[in-house]
Coordinates of C-alpha atoms in Angstrom, one line a residue:
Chain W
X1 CA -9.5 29.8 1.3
X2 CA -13.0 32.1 0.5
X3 CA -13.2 30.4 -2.6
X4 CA -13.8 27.3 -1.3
X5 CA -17.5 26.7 -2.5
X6 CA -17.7 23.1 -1.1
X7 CA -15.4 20.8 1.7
X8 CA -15.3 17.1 1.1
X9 CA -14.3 14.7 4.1
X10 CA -12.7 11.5 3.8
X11 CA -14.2 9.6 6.4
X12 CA -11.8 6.9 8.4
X13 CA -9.4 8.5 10.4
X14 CA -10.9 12.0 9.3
X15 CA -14.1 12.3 10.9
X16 CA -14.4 8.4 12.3
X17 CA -11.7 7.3 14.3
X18 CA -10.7 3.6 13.6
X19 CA -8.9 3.1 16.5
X20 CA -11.9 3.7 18.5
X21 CA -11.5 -0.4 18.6
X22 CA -8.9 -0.5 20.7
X23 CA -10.3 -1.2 23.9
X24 CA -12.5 -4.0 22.6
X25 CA -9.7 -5.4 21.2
X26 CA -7.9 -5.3 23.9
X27 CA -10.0 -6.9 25.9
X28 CA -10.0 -10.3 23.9
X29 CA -6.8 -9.9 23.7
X30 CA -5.1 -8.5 26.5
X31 CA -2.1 -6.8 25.8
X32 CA -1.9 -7.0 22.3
X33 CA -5.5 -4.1 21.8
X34 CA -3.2 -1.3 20.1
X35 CA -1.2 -3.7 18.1
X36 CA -3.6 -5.0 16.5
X37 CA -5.6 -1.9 16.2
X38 CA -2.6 -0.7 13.9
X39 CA -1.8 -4.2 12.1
X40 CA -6.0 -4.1 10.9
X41 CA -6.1 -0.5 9.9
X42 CA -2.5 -0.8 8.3
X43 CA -3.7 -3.6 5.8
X44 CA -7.0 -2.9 6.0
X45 CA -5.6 0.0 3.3
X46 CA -2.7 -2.2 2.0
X47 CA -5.5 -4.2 0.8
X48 CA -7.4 -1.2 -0.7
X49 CA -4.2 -0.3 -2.7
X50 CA -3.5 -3.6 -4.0
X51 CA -7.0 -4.8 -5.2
X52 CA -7.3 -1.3 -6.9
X53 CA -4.4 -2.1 -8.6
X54 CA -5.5 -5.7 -9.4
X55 CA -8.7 -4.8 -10.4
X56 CA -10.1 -6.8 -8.1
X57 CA -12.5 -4.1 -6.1
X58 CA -14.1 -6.3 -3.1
X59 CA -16.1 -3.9 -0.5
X60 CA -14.3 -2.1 2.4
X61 CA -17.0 -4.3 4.7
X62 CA -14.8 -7.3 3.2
X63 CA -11.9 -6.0 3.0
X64 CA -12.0 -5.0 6.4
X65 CA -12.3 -8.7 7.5
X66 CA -9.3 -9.6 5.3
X67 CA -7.1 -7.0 7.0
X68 CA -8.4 -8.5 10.5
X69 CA -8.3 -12.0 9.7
X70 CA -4.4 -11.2 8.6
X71 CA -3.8 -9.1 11.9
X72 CA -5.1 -11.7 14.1
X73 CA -2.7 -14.5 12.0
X74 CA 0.1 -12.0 12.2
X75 CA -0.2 -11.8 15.7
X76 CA -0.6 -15.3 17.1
X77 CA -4.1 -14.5 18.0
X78 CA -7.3 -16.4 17.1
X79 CA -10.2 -15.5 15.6
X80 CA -14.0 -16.9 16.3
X81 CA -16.3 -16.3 13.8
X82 CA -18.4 -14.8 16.5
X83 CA -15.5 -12.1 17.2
X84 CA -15.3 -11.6 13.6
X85 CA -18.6 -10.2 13.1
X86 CA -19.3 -8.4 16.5
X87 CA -15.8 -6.2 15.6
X88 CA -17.4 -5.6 12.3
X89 CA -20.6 -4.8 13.5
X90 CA -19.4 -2.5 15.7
X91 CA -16.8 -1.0 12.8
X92 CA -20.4 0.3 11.7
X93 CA -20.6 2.3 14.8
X94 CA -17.3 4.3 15.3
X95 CA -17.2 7.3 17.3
X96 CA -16.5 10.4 15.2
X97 CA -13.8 12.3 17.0
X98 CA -14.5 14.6 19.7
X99 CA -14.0 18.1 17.5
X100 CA -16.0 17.1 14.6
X101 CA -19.6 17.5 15.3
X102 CA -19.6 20.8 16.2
X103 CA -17.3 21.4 13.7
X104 CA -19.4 20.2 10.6
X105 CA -22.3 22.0 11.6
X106 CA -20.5 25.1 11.6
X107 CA -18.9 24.7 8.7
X108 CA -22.7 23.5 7.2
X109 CA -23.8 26.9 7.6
X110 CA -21.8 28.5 5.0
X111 CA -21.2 25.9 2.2
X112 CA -22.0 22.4 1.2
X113 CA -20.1 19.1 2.8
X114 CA -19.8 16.1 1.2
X115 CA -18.1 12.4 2.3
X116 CA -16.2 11.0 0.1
X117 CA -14.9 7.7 1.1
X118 CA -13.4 3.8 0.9
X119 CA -16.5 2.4 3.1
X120 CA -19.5 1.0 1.6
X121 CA -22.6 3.5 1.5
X122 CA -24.3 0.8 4.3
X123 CA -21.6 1.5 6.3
X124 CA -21.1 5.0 6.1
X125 CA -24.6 5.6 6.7
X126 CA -24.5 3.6 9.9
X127 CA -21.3 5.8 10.7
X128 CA -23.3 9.0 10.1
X129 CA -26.4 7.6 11.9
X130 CA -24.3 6.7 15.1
X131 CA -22.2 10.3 15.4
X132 CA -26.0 12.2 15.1
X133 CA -24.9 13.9 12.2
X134 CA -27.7 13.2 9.5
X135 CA -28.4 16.3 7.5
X136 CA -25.3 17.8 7.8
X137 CA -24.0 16.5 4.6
X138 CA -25.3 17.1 0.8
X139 CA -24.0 14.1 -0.4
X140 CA -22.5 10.7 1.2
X141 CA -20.5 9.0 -1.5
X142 CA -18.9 6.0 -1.7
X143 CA -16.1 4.0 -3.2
X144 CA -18.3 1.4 -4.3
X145 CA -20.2 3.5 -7.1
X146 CA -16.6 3.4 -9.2
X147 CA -15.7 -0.3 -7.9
X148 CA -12.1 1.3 -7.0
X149 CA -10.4 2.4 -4.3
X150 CA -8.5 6.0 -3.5
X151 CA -6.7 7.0 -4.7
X152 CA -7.5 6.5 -7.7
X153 CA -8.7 9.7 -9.5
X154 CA -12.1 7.9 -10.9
X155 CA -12.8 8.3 -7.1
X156 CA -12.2 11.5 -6.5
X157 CA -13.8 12.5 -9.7
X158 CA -17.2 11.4 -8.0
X159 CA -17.0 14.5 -5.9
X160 CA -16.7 16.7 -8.8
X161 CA -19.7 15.0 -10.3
X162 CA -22.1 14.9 -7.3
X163 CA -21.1 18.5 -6.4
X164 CA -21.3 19.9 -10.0
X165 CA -17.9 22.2 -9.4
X166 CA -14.9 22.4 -10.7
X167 CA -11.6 20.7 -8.5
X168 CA -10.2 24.2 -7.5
X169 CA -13.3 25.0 -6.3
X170 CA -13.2 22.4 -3.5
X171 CA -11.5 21.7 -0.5
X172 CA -10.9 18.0 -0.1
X173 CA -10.1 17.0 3.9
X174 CA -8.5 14.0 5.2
X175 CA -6.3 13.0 7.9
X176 CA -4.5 10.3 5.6
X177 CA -1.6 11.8 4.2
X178 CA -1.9 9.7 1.1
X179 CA -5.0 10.3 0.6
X180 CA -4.3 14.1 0.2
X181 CA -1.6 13.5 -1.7
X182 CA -4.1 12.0 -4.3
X183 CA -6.7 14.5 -4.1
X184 CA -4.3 17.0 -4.7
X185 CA -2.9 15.3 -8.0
X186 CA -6.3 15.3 -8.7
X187 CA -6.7 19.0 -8.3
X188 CA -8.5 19.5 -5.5
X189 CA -7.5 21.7 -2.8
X190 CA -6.4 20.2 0.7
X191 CA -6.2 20.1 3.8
X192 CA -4.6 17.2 5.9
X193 CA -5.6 16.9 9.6
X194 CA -2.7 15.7 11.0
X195 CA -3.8 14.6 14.6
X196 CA -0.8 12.9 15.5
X197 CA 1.9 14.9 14.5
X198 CA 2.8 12.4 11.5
X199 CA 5.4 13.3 8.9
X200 CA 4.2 14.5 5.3
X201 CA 4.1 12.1 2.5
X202 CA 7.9 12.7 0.2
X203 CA 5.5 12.5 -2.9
X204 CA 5.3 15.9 -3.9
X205 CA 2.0 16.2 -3.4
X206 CA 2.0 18.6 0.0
X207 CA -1.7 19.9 1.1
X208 CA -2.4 23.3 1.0
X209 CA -3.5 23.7 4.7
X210 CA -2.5 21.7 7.4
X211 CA -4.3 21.2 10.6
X212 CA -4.5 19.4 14.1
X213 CA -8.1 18.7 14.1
X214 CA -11.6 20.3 12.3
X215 CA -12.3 23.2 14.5
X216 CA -8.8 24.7 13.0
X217 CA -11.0 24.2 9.7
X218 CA -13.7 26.9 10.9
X219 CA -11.6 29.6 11.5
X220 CA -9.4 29.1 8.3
X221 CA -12.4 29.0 6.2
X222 CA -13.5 32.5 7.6
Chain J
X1 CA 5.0 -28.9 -11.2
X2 CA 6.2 -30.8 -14.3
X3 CA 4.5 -28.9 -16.6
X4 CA 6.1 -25.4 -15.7
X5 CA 7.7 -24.3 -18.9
X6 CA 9.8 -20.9 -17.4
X7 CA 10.2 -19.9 -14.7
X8 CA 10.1 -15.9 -13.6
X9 CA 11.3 -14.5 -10.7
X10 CA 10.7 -11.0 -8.8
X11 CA 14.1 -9.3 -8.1
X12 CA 13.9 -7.2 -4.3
X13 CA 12.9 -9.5 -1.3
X14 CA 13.2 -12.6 -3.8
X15 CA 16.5 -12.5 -5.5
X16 CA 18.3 -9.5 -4.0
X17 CA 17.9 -8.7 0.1
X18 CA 16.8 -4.8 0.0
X19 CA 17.8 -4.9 4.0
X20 CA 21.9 -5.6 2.6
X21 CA 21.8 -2.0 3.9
X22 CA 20.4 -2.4 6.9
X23 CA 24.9 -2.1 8.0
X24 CA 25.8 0.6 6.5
X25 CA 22.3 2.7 7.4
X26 CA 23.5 1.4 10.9
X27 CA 27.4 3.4 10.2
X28 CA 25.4 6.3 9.6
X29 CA 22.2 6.3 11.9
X30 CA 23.7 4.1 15.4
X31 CA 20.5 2.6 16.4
X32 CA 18.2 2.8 13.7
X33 CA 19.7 1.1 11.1
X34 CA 17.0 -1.9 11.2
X35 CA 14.2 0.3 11.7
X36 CA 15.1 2.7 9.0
X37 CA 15.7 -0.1 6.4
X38 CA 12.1 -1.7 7.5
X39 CA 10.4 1.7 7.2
X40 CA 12.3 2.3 3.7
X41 CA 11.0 -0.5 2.2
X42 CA 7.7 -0.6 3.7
X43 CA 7.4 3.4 2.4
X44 CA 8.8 2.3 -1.1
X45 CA 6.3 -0.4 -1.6
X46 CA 3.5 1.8 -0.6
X47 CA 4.6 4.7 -3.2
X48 CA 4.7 2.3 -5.8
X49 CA 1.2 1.6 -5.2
X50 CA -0.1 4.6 -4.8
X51 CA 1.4 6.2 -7.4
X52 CA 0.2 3.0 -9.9
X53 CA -3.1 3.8 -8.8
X54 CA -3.0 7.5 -9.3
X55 CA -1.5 6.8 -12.6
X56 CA 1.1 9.3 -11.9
X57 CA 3.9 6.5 -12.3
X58 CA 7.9 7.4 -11.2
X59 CA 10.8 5.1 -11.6
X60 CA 11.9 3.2 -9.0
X61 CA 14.8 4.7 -8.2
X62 CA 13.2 8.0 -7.5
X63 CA 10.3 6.1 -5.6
X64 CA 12.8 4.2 -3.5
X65 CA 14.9 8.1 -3.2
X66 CA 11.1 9.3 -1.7
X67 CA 10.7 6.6 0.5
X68 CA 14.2 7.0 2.0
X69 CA 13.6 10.7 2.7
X70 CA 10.0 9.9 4.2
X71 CA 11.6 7.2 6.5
X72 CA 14.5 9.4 7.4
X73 CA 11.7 12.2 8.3
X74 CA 9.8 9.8 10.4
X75 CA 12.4 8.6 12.5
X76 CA 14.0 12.3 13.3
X77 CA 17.4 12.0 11.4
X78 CA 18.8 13.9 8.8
X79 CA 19.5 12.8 5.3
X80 CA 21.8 15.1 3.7
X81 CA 22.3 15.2 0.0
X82 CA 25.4 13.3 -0.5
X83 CA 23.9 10.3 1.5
X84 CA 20.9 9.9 0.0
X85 CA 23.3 9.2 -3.3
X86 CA 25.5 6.8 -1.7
X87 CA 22.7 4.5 -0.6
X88 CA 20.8 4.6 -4.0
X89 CA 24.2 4.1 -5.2
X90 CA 24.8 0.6 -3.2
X91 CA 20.7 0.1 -4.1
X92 CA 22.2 -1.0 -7.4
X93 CA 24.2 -3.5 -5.7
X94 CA 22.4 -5.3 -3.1
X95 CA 23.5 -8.4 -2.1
X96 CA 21.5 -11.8 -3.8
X97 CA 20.6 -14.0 -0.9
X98 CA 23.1 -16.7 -0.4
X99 CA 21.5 -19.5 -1.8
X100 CA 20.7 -17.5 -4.8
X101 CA 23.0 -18.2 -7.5
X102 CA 24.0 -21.3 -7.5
X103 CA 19.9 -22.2 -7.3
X104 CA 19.2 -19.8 -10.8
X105 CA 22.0 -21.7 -11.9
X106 CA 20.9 -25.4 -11.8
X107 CA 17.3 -24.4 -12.6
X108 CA 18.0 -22.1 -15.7
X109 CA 19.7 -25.9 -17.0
X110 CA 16.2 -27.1 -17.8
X111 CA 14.0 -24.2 -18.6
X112 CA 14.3 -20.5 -19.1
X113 CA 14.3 -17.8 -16.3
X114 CA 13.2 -14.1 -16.6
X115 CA 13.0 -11.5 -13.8
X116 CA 10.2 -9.6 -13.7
X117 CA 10.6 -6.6 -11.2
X118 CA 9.3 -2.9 -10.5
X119 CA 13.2 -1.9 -10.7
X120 CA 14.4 0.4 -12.9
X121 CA 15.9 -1.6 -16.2
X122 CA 19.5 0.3 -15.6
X123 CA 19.1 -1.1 -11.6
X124 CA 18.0 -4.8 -12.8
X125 CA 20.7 -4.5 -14.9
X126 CA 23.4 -3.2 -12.4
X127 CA 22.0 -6.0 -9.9
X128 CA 22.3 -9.1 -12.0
X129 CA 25.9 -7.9 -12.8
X130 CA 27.2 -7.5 -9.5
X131 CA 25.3 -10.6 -8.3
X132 CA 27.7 -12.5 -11.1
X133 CA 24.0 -13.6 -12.5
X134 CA 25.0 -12.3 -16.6
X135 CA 23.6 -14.9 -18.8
X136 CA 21.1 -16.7 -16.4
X137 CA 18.0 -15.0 -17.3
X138 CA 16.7 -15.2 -20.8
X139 CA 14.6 -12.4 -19.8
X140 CA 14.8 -9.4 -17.7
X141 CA 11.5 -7.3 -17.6
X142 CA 10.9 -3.9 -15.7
X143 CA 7.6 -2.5 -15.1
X144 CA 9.0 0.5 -16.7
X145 CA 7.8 -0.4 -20.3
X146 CA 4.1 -0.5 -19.1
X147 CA 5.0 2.7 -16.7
X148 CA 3.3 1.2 -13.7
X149 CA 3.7 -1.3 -10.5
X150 CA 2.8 -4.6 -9.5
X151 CA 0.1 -6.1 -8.9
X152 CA -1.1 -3.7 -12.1
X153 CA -1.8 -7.3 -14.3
X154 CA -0.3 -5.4 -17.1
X155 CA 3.2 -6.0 -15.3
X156 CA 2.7 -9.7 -15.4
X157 CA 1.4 -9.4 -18.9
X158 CA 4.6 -8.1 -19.8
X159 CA 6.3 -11.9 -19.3
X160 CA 3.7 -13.5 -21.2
X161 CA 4.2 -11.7 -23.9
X162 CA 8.0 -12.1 -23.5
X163 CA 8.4 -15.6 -23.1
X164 CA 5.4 -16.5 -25.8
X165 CA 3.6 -18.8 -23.1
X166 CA 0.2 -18.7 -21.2
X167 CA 0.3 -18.2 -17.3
X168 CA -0.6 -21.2 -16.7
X169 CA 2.9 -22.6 -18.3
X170 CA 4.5 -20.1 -15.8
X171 CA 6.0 -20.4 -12.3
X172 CA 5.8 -17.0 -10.7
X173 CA 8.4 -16.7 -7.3
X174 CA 8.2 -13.9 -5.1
X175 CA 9.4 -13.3 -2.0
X176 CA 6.8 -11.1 -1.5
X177 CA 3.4 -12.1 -0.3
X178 CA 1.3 -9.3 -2.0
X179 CA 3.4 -9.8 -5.5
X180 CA 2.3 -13.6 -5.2
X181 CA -1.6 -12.9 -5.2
X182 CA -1.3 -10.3 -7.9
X183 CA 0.5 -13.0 -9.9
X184 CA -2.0 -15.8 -9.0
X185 CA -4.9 -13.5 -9.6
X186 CA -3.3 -12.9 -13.4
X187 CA -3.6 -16.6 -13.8
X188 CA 0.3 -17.8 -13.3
X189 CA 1.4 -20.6 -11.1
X190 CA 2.7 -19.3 -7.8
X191 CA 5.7 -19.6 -5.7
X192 CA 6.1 -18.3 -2.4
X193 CA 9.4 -17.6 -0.6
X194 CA 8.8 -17.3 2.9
X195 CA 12.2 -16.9 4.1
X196 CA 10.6 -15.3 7.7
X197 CA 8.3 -17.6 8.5
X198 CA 5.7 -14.7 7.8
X199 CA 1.8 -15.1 7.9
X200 CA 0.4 -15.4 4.8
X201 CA -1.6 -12.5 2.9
X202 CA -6.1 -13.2 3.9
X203 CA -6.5 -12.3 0.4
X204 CA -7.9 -15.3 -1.3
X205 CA -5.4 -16.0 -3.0
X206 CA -2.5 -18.1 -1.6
X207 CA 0.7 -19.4 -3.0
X208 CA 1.1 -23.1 -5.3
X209 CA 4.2 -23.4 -3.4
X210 CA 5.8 -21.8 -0.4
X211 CA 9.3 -22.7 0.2
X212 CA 11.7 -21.0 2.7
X213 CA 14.5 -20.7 -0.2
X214 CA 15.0 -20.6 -3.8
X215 CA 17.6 -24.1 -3.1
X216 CA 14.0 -26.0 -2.2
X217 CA 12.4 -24.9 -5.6
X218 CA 15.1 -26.8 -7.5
X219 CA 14.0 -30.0 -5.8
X220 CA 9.9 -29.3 -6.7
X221 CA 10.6 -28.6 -10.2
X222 CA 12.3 -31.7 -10.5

């Protein structure tokens, strides 16, 4: 991996962690917090996929509230307006996991990292803001510049662009398999932080490095 | 719904159960049967969207092959070679739901019918056979001449352009609620079959119709 000249990070579920919710949720709903924590996430990407594939991009912010509105109807639970927008709001402010600070500035020493992600650049700016980790990243790039959603490889080929390098010359880093799957048909190299033990993807599409969380990244890097 | 001039159904979920296998996944996996089928389908569905957005389009068989080795992965049992074959095998000869033919029947009387599904055209074709459904559909469309998956509108292009009529002369019915918005989004009338009582999809973009069986669609055509 010493030719890796730049590391991109997908942001939700990689570096944020979306289910950093849970506890809210589960106090306004009692019982029913990790449910719904996977129902929202689940078709909060279901959603991505099918309006990419529509052509019908609407922001991850709105999306977002689509795929909660559905997991609260799914689940028999309702919704206040009020509820709505104070789990949004604070969708602008979730914790990064515990490894990754540290991690990134490390790895920030040596080359340059990027985000490349499904959220809109107001949110993932909030997101860097809240886990302190301004300045650690050349470039912060978002979805919404391609009106698309990954994986599409219009997405992916904004990396390429901001980071003027060729695909080989990058390693792309995500904890969603599928995501990995894409940047890898894109050409990138990968790396899929599989936290929870998860099975690979059957798409043929297998990262290059596989991981349990960022600090692994460090020492593979060298 | 006077003015519908065809009528065009999806095939899995709508016309044909994909969870007839759910027994015979049950023979081989005591257990898991229901949870495998669930995941299988779920997994299919998924690789049929990411894959359409990748642009890196597969058949449906080998999609639905993936997504069976995925699911057998994720649930810890083993999928040996000659299995996998037999179930894609009975794949081509899933059972139509009950009140099925007989419905296709009285409704293909007064206007034509066409199928318009991401199946393979050799599994459309095996299906309609074995469901005894030969000569009810003037039309029966796969997704493979346009090499991608719903809710890509060039699928649903691919029956306009078939039956010579614009959306808006078309009743779409799908069982499934994401294959219902890509349809209304392309401009055709919508039908949803709700056949579980399930919540419907917060995407903006809700069903005509929803009906709990195709028998119900034979009385609101008229």
């Amino acid at each position: 991996m010493r030719a890796v000249q730049a590391v991109v990070f997908d942001a939700y579920g990689t570096l944020f962690d979306p289910h950093a919710l849970t506890p809210q949720l589960e106090v306004l709903y009692p019982g029913q917090g990790a449910a719904l924590s996977e129902l929202w996430r689940r078709k909060q990407l279901e959603y991505t996929w099918l309006l990419g594939l529509m052509g019908r991009y609407e922001d991850f912010e709105r999306v977002t509230a689509r795929a909660l509105e559905y997991a609260c109807a799914a689940l028999g639970v309702r919704l206040e307006a009020e509820g709505l927008k104070a789990l949004l709001e604070t969708y602008r402010r979730l914790e990064a996991f515990p490894e990754v600070p540290a991690a990134l500035r490390v790895l920030a020493e040596a080359r340059p990292l990027a985000i490349l992600s499904n959220g809109t650049p107001g949110m993932l700016e909030a997101g860097v803001r809240h886990a302190g980790l301004e300045g650690v990243f050349a470039h912060v790039l978002s979805v919404h510049a391609v009106r698309t959603y990954k994986p599409d490889p219009r997405v992916y080929r904004l990396a390429v662009g901001a980071l003027a390098l060729p695909p080989e010359a990058v390693l792309f880093v995500s904890a969603n398999a599928w995501d990995v799957a894409g940047a890898k048909a894109f050409g990138f190299r990968t790396c899929w932080v599989n936290r929870r033990g998860a099975p690979r993807e059957a798409l043929g599409l297998d990262p290059d490095l596989e991981i349990t969380g960022l600090d692994q990244l460090v020492h593979a890097l060298g």
